XYZ file of C-alpha atoms in Angstrom:
128
model
C 87.539 27.709 -14.769
C 84.906 25.737 -16.667
C 85.811 22.478 -18.417
C 85.089 22.003 -22.103
C 83.396 18.792 -23.319
C 86.721 17.491 -24.675
C 88.347 17.978 -21.258
C 85.479 16.184 -19.538
C 85.699 13.261 -21.992
C 89.445 13.002 -21.396
C 88.669 11.746 -17.897
C 86.484 8.977 -19.298
C 88.937 7.089 -21.479
C 88.182 3.389 -20.978
C 90.963 0.928 -20.234
C 90.923 -1.692 -22.966
C 92.882 -4.927 -22.453
C 95.006 -6.375 -25.262
C 92.970 -8.416 -27.751
C 92.386 -12.053 -26.797
C 92.324 -13.913 -30.120
C 91.619 -17.180 -28.320
C 88.477 -15.791 -26.639
C 87.118 -12.716 -28.442
C 83.699 -13.030 -26.759
C 85.226 -12.522 -23.320
C 87.421 -9.722 -24.676
C 84.349 -7.869 -25.955
C 82.614 -8.426 -22.604
C 85.528 -6.706 -20.842
C 85.609 -3.942 -23.454
C 81.893 -3.305 -22.975
C 82.335 -3.275 -19.194
C 85.031 -0.624 -19.678
C 82.624 1.352 -21.862
C 80.024 1.194 -19.069
C 82.472 2.376 -16.411
C 83.685 5.210 -18.630
C 80.112 6.033 -19.719
C 81.022 5.665 -23.397
C 77.728 5.248 -25.243
C 78.326 6.902 -28.612
C 78.558 4.387 -31.474
C 81.307 6.252 -33.339
C 83.371 6.684 -30.172
C 83.127 2.959 -29.403
C 84.158 2.181 -32.990
C 87.181 4.476 -32.747
C 88.222 3.029 -29.382
C 88.210 -0.464 -30.899
C 90.274 0.813 -33.843
C 92.735 2.572 -31.549
C 93.221 -0.659 -29.598
C 93.118 -3.056 -32.556
C 95.775 -5.727 -32.618
C 97.716 -6.095 -35.877
C 96.103 -9.528 -36.241
C 92.695 -7.822 -36.454
C 93.478 -5.020 -38.898
C 93.570 -7.016 -42.163
C 90.129 -8.430 -41.367
C 88.523 -5.031 -40.768
C 90.307 -2.945 -43.401
C 87.115 -2.327 -45.374
C 85.337 -1.119 -42.215
C 88.248 1.197 -41.422
C 88.379 2.654 -44.920
C 84.613 2.852 -45.425
C 82.750 2.584 -42.106
C 78.983 2.173 -42.188
C 76.944 5.285 -41.524
C 75.148 3.674 -38.584
C 76.046 0.725 -36.397
C 79.806 1.115 -36.730
C 80.585 -0.568 -33.409
C 78.207 -3.468 -34.026
C 79.694 -3.984 -37.503
C 83.284 -4.135 -36.263
C 82.327 -6.335 -33.313
C 80.417 -8.760 -35.539
C 83.313 -8.961 -38.001
C 85.908 -9.634 -35.299
C 83.724 -12.262 -33.664
C 83.039 -13.952 -37.014
C 86.744 -14.107 -37.836
C 88.173 -15.095 -34.455
C 85.421 -17.091 -32.761
C 85.565 -20.838 -32.944
C 82.568 -23.127 -33.046
C 81.255 -25.005 -30.018
C 82.444 -28.244 -31.601
C 85.958 -26.894 -32.111
C 86.046 -25.648 -28.509
C 84.986 -29.045 -27.262
C 87.652 -30.727 -29.380
C 90.262 -28.307 -27.953
C 89.142 -29.082 -24.432
C 89.159 -32.824 -24.924
C 92.148 -33.135 -27.256
C 94.762 -34.983 -25.320
C 93.024 -34.251 -22.047
C 93.066 -36.861 -19.392
C 91.347 -35.669 -16.252
C 94.547 -36.376 -14.322
C 96.384 -33.794 -16.436
C 94.285 -30.947 -15.071
C 92.729 -30.179 -11.789
C 89.018 -30.912 -11.719
C 88.162 -27.225 -11.250
C 90.142 -26.257 -14.367
C 88.449 -28.930 -16.470
C 85.030 -27.923 -15.112
C 85.675 -24.259 -15.928
C 86.523 -25.175 -19.511
C 83.545 -27.488 -19.794
C 81.114 -24.815 -18.528
C 81.454 -23.037 -21.875
C 79.445 -25.878 -23.375
C 76.577 -25.812 -20.920
C 73.263 -24.763 -22.381
C 71.344 -25.235 -19.153
C 71.561 -23.740 -15.669
C 74.985 -23.751 -14.132
C 76.013 -25.896 -11.203
C 76.414 -22.757 -9.059
C 72.717 -21.966 -9.320
C 71.910 -25.032 -7.263
C 74.682 -24.879 -4.645
């Protein structure tokens, strides 16, 4: 028995984690890794997967894209919108990291991991 394209695609449904409002960049990185593993390359399919997995916190911010999606670049449009709404600036991240932080409150490795988000140069690991 030969499989139809819809049956073949059913085996390639990516596993999308719940939305991480506090770190949408990392969430999209995991989503895109899932797309790679599942070999999902079609723009419209990626768009629909994001919609199918959209958190209720996201939906009001993308309503116009849901109701009237762009002809081309649907996935990029929804990704850009979500990142624009939920991403915080470098300055705000730094304030979050430092707000009330005394190095004794966290282990050094935890503080370093948080601080690495602000590094614009080569990471420490590249040299050790």
